[in-house]
Coordinates of C-alpha atoms and ligand atoms in Angstrom, one line a residue:
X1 CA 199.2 101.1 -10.7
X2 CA 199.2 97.2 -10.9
X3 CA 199.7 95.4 -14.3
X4 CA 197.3 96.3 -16.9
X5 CA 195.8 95.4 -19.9
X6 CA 198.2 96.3 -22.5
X7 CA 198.1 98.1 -26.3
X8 CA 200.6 95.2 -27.5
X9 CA 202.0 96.5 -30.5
X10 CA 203.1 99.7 -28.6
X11 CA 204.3 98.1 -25.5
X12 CA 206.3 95.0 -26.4
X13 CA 209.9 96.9 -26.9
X14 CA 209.5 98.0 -23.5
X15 CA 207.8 94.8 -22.1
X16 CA 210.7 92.9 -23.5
X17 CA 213.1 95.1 -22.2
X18 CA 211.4 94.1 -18.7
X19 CA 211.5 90.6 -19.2
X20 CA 214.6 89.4 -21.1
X21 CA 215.0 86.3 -19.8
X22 CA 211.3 85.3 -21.0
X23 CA 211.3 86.0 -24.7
X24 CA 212.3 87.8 -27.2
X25 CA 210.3 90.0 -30.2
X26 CA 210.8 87.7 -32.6
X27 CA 208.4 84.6 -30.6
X28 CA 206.4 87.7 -29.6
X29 CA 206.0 88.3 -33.7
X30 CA 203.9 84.8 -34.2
X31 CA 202.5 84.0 -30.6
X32 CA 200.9 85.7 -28.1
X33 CA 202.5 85.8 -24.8
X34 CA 201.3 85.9 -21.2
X35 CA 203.1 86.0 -17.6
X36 CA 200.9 85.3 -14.7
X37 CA 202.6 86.3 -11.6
X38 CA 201.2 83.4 -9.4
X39 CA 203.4 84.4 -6.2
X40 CA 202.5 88.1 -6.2
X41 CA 198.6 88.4 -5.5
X42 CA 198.1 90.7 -3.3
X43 CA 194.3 92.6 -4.3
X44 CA 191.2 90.8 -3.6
X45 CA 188.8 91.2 -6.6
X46 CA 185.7 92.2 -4.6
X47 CA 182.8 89.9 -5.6
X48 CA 180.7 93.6 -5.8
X49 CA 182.6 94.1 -8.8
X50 CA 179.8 91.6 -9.9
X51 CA 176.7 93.8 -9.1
X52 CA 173.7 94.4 -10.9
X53 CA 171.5 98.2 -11.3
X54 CA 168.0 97.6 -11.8
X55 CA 165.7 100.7 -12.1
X56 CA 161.8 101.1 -12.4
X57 CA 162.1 101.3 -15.7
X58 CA 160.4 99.6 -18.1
X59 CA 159.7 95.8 -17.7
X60 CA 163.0 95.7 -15.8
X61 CA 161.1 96.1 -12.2
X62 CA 157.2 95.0 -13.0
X63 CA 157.2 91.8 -14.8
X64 CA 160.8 91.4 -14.6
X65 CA 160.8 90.8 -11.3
X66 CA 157.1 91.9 -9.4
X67 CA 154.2 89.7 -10.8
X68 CA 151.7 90.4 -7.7
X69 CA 150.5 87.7 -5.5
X70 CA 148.3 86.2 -7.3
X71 CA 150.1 86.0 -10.7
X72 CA 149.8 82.6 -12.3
X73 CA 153.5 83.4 -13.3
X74 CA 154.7 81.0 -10.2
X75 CA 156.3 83.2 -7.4
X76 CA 157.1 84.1 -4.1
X77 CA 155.4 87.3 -2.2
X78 CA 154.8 88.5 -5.7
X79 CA 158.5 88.1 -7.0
X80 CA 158.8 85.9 -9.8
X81 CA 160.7 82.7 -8.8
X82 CA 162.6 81.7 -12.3
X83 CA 164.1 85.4 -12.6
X84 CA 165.6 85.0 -9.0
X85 CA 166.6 81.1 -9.5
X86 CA 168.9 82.5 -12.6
X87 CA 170.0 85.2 -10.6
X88 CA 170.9 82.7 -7.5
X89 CA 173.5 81.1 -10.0
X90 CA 175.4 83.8 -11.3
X91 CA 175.9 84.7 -7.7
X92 CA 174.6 88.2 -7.6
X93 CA 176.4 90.3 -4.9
X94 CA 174.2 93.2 -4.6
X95 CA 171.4 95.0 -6.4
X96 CA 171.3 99.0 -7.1
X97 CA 167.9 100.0 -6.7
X98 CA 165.3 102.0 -7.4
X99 CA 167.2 104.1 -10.1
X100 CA 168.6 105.6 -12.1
X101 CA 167.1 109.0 -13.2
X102 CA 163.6 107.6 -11.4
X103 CA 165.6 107.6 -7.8
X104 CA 165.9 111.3 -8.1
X105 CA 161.6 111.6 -8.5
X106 CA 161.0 109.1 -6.5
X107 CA 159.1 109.4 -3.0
X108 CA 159.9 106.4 -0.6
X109 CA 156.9 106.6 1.1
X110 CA 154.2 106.8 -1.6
X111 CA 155.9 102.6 -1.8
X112 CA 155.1 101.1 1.6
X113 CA 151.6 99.9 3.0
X114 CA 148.7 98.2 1.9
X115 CA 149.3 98.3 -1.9
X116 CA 146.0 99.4 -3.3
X117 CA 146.0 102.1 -1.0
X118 CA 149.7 103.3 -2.3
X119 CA 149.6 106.2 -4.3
X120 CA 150.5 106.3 -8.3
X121 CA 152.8 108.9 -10.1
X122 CA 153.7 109.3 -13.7
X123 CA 157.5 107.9 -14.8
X124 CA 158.4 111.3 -16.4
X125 CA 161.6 110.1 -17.5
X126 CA 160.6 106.5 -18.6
X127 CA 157.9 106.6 -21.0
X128 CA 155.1 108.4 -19.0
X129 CA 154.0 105.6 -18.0
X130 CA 151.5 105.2 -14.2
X131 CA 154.0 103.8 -11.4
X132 CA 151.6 102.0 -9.1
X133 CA 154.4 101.8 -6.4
X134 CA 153.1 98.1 -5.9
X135 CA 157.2 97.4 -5.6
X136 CA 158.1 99.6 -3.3
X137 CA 160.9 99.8 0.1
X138 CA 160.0 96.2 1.4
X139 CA 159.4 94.5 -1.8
X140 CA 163.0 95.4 -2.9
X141 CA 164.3 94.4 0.5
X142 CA 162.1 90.6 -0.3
X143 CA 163.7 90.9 -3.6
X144 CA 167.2 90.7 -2.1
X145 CA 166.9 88.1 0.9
X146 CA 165.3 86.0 -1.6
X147 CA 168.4 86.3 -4.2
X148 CA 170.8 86.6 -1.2
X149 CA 172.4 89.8 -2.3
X150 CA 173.2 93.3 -0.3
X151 CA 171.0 96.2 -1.3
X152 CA 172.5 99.6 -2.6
X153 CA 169.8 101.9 -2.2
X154 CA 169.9 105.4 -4.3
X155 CA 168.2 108.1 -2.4
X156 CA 166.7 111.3 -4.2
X157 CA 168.5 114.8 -4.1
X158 CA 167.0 116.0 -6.9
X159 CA 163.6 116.5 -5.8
X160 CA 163.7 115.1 -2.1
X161 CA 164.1 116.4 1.2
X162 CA 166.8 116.1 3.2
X163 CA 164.2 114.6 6.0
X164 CA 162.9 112.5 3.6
X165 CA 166.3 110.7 3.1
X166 CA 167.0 111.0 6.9
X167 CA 163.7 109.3 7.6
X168 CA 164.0 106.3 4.7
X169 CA 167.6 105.0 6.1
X170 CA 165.7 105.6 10.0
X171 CA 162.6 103.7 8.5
X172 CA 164.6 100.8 7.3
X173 CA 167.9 100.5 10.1
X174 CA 166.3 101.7 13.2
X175 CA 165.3 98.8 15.8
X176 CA 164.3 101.5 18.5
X177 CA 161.1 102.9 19.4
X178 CA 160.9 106.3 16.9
X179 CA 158.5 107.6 14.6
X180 CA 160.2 105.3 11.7
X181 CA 160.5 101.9 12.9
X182 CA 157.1 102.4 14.3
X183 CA 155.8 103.1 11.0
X184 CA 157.7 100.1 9.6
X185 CA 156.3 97.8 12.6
X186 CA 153.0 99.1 11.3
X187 CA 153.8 98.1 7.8
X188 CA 154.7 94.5 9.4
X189 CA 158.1 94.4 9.8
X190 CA 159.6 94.0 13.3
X191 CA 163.4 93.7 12.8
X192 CA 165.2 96.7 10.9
X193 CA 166.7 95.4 7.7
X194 CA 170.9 95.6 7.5
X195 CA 171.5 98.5 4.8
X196 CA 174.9 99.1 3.5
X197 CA 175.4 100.8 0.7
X198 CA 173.8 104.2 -0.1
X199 CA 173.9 106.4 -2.8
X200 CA 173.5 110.2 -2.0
X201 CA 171.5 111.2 -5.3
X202 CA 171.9 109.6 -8.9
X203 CA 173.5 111.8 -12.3
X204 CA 172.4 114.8 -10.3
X205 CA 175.1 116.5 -13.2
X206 CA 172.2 115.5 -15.5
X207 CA 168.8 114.2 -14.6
X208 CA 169.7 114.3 -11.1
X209 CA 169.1 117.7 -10.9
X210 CA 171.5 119.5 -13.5
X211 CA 174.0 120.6 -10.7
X212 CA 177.2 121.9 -11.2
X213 CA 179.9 119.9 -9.3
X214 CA 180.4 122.9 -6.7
X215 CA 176.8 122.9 -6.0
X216 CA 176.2 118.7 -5.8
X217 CA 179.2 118.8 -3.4
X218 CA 177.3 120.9 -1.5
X219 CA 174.5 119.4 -1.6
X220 CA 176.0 115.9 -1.1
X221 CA 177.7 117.5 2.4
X222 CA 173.9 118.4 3.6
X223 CA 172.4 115.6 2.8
X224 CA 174.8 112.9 3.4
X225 CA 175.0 114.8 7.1
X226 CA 171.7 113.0 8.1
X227 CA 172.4 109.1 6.3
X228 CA 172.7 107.9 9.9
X229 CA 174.0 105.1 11.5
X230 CA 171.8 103.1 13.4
X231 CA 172.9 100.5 16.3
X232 CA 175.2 98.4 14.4
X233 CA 174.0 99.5 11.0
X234 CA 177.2 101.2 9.3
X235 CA 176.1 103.3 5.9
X236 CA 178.7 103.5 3.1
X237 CA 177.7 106.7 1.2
X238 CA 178.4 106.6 -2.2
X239 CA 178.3 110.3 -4.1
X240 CA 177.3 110.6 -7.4
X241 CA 180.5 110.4 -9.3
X242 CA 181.3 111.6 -13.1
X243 CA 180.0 111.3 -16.5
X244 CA 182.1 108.7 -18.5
X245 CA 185.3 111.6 -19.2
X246 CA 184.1 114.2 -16.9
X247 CA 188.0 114.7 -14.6
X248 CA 186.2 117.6 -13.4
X249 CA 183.2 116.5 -11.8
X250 CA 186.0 114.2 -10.2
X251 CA 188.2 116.4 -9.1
X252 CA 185.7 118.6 -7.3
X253 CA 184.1 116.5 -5.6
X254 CA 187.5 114.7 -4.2
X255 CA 188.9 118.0 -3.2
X256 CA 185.7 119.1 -1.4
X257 CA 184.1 116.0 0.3
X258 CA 186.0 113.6 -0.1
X259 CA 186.2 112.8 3.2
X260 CA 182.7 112.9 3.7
X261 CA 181.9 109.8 1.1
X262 CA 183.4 106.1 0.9
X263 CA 182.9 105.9 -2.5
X264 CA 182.5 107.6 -6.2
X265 CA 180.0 106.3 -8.6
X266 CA 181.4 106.8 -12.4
X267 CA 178.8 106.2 -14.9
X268 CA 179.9 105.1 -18.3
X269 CA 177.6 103.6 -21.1
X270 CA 180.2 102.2 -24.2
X271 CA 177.4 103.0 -26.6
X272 CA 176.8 101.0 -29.8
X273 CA 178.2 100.5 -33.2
X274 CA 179.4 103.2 -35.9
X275 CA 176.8 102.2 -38.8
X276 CA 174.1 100.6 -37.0
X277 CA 172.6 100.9 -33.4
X278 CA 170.2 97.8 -33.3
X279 CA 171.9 95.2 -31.2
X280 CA 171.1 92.1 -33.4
X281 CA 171.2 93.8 -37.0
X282 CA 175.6 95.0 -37.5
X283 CA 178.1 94.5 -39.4
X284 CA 182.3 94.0 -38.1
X285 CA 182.7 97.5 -38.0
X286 CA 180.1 98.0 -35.7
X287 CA 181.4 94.9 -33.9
X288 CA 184.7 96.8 -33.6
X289 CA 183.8 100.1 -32.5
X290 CA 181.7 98.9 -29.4
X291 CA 184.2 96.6 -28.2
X292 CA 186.9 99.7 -28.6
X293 CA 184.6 102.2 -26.6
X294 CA 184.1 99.4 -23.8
X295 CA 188.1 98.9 -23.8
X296 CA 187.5 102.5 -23.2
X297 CA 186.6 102.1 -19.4
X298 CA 190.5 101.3 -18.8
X299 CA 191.9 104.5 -19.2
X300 CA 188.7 106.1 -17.7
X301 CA 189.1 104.5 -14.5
X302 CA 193.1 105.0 -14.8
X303 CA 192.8 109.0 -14.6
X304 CA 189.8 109.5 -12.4
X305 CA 192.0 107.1 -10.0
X306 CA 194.8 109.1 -10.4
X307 CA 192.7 112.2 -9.4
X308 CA 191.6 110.6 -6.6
X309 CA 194.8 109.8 -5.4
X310 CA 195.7 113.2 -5.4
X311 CA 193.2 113.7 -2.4
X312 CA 193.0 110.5 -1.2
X313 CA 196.8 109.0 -0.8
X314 CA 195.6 105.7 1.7
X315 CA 193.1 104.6 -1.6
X316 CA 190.3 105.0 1.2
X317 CA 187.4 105.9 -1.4
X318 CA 186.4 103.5 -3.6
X319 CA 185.4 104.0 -7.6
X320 CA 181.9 102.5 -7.7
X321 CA 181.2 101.9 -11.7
X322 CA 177.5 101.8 -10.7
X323 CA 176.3 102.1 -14.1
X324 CA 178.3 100.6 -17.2
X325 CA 177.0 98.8 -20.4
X326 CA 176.0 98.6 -24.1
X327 CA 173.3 100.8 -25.0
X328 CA 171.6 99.9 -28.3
X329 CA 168.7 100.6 -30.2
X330 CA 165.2 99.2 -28.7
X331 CA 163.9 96.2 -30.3
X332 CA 161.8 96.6 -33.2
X333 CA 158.2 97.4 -32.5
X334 CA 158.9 98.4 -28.4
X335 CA 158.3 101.0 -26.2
X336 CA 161.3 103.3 -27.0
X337 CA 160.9 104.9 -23.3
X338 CA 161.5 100.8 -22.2
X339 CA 165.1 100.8 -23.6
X340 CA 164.8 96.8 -23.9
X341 CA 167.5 95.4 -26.5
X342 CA 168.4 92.4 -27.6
X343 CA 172.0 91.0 -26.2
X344 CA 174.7 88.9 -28.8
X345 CA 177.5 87.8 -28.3
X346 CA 179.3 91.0 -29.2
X347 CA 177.2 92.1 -25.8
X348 CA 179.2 89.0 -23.7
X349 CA 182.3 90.7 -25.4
X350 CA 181.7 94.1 -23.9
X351 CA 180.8 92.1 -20.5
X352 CA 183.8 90.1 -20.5
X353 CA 186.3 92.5 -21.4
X354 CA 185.0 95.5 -18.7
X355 CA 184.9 92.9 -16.1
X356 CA 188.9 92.0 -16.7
X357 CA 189.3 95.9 -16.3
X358 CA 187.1 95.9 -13.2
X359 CA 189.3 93.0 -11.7
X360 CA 192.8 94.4 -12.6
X361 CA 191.8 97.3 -10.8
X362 CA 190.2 96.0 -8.0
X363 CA 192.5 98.0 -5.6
X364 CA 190.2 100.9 -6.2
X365 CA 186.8 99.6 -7.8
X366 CA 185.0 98.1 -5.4
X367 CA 181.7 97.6 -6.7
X368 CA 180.3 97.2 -10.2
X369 CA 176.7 97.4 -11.0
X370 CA 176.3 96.6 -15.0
X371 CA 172.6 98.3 -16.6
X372 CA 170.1 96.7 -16.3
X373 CA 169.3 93.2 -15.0
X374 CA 166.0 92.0 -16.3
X375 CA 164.6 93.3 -19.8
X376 CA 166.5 96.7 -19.6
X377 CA 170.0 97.7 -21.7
X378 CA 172.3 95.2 -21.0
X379 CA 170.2 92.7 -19.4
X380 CA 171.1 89.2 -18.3
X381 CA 167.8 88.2 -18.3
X382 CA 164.7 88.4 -21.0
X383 CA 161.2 88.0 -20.0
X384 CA 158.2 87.4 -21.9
X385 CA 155.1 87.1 -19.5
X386 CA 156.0 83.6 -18.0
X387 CA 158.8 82.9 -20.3
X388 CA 162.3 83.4 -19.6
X389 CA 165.6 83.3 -21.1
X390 CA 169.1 84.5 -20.3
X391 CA 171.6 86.5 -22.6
X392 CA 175.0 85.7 -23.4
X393 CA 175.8 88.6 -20.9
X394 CA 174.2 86.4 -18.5
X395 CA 176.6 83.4 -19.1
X396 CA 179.7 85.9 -18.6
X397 CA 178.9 86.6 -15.2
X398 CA 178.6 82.9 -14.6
X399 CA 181.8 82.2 -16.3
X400 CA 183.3 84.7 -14.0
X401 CA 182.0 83.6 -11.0
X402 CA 185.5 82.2 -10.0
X403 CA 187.0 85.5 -9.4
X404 CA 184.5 86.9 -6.9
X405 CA 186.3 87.6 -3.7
X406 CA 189.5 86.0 -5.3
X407 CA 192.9 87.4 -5.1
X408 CA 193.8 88.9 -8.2
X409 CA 197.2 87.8 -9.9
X410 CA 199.1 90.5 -11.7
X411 CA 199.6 89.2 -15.5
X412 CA 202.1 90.7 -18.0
X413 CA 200.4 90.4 -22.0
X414 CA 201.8 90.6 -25.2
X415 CA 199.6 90.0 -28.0
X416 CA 198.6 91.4 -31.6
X417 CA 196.3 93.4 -32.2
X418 CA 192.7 93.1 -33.4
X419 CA 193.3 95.8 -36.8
X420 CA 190.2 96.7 -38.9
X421 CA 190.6 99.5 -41.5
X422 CA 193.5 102.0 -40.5
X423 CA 192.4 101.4 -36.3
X424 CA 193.9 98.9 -34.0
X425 CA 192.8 97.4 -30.3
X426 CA 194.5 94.8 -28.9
X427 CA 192.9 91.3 -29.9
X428 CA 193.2 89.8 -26.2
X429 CA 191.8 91.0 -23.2
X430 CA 193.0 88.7 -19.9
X431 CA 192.5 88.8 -16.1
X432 CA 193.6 85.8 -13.8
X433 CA 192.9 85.1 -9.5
X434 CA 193.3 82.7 -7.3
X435 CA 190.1 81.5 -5.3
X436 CA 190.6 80.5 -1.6
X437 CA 190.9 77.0 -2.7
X438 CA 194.0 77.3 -3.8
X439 CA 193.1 77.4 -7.8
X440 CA 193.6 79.8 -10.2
X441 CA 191.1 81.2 -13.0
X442 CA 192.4 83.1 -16.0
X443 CA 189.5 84.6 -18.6
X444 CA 190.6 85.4 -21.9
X445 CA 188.8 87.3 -24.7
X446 CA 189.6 87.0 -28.0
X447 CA 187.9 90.2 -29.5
X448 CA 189.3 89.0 -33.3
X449 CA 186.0 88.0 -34.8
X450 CA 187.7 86.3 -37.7
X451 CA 191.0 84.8 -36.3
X452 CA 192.2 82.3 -33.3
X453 CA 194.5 83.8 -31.0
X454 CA 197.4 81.3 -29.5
X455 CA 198.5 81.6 -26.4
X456 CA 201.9 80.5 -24.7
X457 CA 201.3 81.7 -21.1
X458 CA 204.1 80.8 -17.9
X459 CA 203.0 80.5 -14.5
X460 CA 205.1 81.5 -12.1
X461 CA 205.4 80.6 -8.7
X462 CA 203.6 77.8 -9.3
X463 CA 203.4 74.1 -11.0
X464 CA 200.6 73.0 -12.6
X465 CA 199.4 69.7 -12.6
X466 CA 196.3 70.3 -14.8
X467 CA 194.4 73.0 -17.0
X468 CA 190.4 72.7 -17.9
X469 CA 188.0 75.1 -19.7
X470 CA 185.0 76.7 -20.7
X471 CA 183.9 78.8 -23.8
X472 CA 181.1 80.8 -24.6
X473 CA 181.5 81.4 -28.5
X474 CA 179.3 81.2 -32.1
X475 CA 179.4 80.7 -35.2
X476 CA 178.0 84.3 -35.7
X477 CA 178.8 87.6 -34.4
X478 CA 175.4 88.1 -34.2
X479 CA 174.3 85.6 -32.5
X480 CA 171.7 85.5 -29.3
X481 CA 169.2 83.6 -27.9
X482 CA 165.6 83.7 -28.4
X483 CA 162.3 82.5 -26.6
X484 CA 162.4 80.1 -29.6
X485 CA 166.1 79.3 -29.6
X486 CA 166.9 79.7 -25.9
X487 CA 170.5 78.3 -26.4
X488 CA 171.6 79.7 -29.0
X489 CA 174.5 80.8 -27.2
X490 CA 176.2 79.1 -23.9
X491 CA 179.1 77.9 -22.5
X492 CA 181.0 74.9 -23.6
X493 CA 183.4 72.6 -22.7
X494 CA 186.9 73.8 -23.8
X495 CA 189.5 71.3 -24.3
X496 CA 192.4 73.7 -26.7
X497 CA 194.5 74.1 -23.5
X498 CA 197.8 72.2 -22.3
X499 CA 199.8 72.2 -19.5
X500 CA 203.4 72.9 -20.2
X501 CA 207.1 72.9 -17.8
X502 CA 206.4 76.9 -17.9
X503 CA 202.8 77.0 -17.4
X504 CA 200.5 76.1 -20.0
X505 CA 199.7 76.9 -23.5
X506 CA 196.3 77.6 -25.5
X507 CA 194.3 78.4 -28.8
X508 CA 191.5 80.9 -28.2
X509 CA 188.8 80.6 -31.0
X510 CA 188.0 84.0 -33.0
X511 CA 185.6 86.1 -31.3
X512 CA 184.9 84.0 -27.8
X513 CA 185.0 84.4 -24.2
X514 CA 187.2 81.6 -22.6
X515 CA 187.6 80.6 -18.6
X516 CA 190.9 78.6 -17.8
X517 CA 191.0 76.8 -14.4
X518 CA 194.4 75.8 -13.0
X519 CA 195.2 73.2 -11.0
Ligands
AHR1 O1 170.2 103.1 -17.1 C1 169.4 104.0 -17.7 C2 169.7 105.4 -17.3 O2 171.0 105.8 -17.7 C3 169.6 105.7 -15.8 O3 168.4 106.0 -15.3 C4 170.5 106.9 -15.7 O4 171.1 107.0 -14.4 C5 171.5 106.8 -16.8 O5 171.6 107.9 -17.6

């Protein structure tokens, strides 16, 4: 295991016992202390680490992103042109689609052809709502030429046929002559779309189907037989992995196909505060607890990874977090089927800090897909009708932009911790790459909501002529943007950062996200 984040208080006899010729615990006692190993990157922090999960759920799919034709909500084909502008800039990699528990009721073909001749059903597990299936297999694919990202498809095992799967990835890869790519010719689409990724059922330990793991392994071996390959099109199957904790579901599956899948999709929602659940209305302990249960996803991903590696020495399979996030309350007054919250600045906390576990464990996650893009959980974007804002989620994802397809450099931290009552986390979260350019990003998070953190951090392996910033902060923990006060929170300039003869040295405000870039 590469360098991780660490508990500071507990660490720093033995980190200082590492590095003796650095510091010593009495600097460590008043400053926080960082190494960034500048000669030692080997990982590349995959820029899928930066995906997105949207589901037809809600306004996440229709509004958030499918207006229709002839909306006067300005758009292309049908898809609204300001939600896919935002998500232009913040880069999105790839797009998880169409669930979620829906994947496992949904029917592919009841969403292709003429559109008022498409069939409806009810969203059983999303507020019983009508699905008109108006956004269906080649809107989605539109959806993600026009953003520029790769589609990760979920297919249904819980209440679809093995044929039916067989016959979407056919219908949308083939470029033969077959009863598929006819069908799709028919539908007005020549060329077969490229489809990657693939996920062979959704939760299907829950509303996937309730399975044991014995049984979905089982399952996953059947249906996974017949996600084909078609021409050149290669299909990375991703198995429905475990429930947040759930080392069984893990080791099951690893020991019994793991060599039929190329990657594991861990699910893991950090929840919301102790005393309250709305997203807006909380107090510091609430502020705390969320940001502990997110710091949560380190050791998760540390022990399913070690399970794997029990099966899987060469690291083949990757850990696909395909669903992570803050799950609060619904906003006063809303659908409570339509999960659509509100998103503060605590929210870009949660963001920022799962992301810098994501990256320090890029050798194993590979992909990333945070819930739910548009108007759902832990969106980065808020519609209302033609208006549009984005979150403070949203400008963590642009922040990080830097560190997509980066190398990531290992970093040693030392650093007090965040204490509220008799409970402790560490106050400073940290993750640093180099781009292909030659300069190096670090993103710090101080999760102290009342105190600055300083920072003495040496570079080594390197010399730096020059250190710039950004910050997304506020003057409240609370804060978030509205349709009335749309920036409320965004990034700023950040000028608390100084190059020094070891590296460089800075002052991170209480309760902020900050992006270093090193020349
Ligand atoms: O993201 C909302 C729901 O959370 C998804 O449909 C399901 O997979 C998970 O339980």
């Amino acid at each position: 295991m590469k360098t991780r984040l660490f508990s500071c208080v507990a660490i720093l006899g033995l980190f200082f016992a590492w590095l003796p010729e650095v510091f010593s615990a009495d600097d460590a006692a008043t400053v926080n202390r960082l190494v960034i190993h500048a000669d030692r990157g080997k990982d590349t922090i995959s820029r899928f680490i930066y995906g997105h999960f949207s589901e037809h759920l809600g306004r996440c799919v229709y509004e958030g992103y499918w207006v229709g034709e002839d909306s006067p909500i300005p758009n292309t084909r049908g898809i609204r042109n300001d939600v896919v502008a935002a998500l232009k800039r913040v880069k999105v990699p790839v797009l998880r689609w169409p669930g979620g528990c829906f994947a496992d009721e949904y029917h592919w073909r009841d969403g292709i052809g003429p559109r008022t001749q498409r069939p409806t059903m009810i969203n059983t597990h999303w507020g019983g709502v009508t699905e008109n299936n108006h956004f269906g297999t080649h809107e989605f694919l539109d959806l993600c030429d026009q953003i520029g990202c790769e589609p990760y498809i979920c297919g249904n095992v819980g209440s679809g046929t093995v044929r039916e799967m067989q016959e979407w990835v056919e219908y949308i890869t083939f470029d033969g002559k077959s009863p598929m790519a006819d069908l799709r010719r028919q539908n007005g689409r020549d060329q077969p779309w490229h489809l990657k990724y693939f996920g062979v059922g959704n939760e299907n330990w829950g509303c996937g189907g309730n399975m044991t793991p014995e049984f979905y392994a089982d399952q996953f071996r059947r249906y996974a037989t017949y996600v084909r390959n078609f021409g050149g099109n290669r299909i990375f199957k991703i198995a429905c992995g475990p429930n947040g904790g759930d080392y069984r579901w893990t080791e099951v599956l690893m020991k019994n196909v793991g060599r039929q899948m190329a990657g594991l999709a861990l699910h893991y929602y950090c929840g919301s505060g102790r005393t309250s659940r709305s997203a807006t209305q909380f107090e510091e302990v609430d502020w705390f607890h969320l940001l502990r249960n997110a710091l949560r996803m380190d050791e998760l991903i540390t022990k399913h990874v070690e399970i794997m590696d029990k099966y899987d020495e060469r690291r083949r399979v990757a850990l696909i977090v395909d669903e992570w996030g803050a799950w609060h309350q619904v906003e006063p007054g809303t659908n409570p089927g339509f999960l659509y919250q509100q998103n503060t600045l605590r929210d870009a906390l949660v963001a920022a800090v799962t992301l810098n576990i994501f990256n320090q464990h890029c050798d194993r996650v590979h992909m990333a897909n945070i819930a739910q893009t548009v108007n759902v959980l832990q969106a980065l974007v808020l519609t209302d009708k033609e208006k549009m804002i984005v979150t403070p989620t949203y400008h963590v994802f642009e922040l990080y932009t830097p560190h997509h397809d980066a190398t990531l450099l290992p970093t040693e931290l030392a650093c007090a911790d965040y204490k509220f009552g008799d409970e402790r986390i560490p106050a400073v979260s940290v993750s640093a790459s180099r781009d292909k350019s030659g300069t190096m990003h670090v993103s710090f998070c101080n999760l102290n909501p009342n105190d600055a953190m300083p920072i003495a951090a040496e570079v080594r392996g390197a010399k730096l002529r020059s250190a710039t910033g950004r910050v997304l902060t506020a003057p409240d923990m609370r804060a978030h943007n509205t349709f009335d006060q749309p920036d409320r929170v965004r990034p700023e300039r950040f000028d608390n950062v100084r190059v020094t003869d070891a590296g460089f040295e800075v002052t991170l405000p209480p309760k902020s996200v900050t992006v270093i870039s090193l020349e």
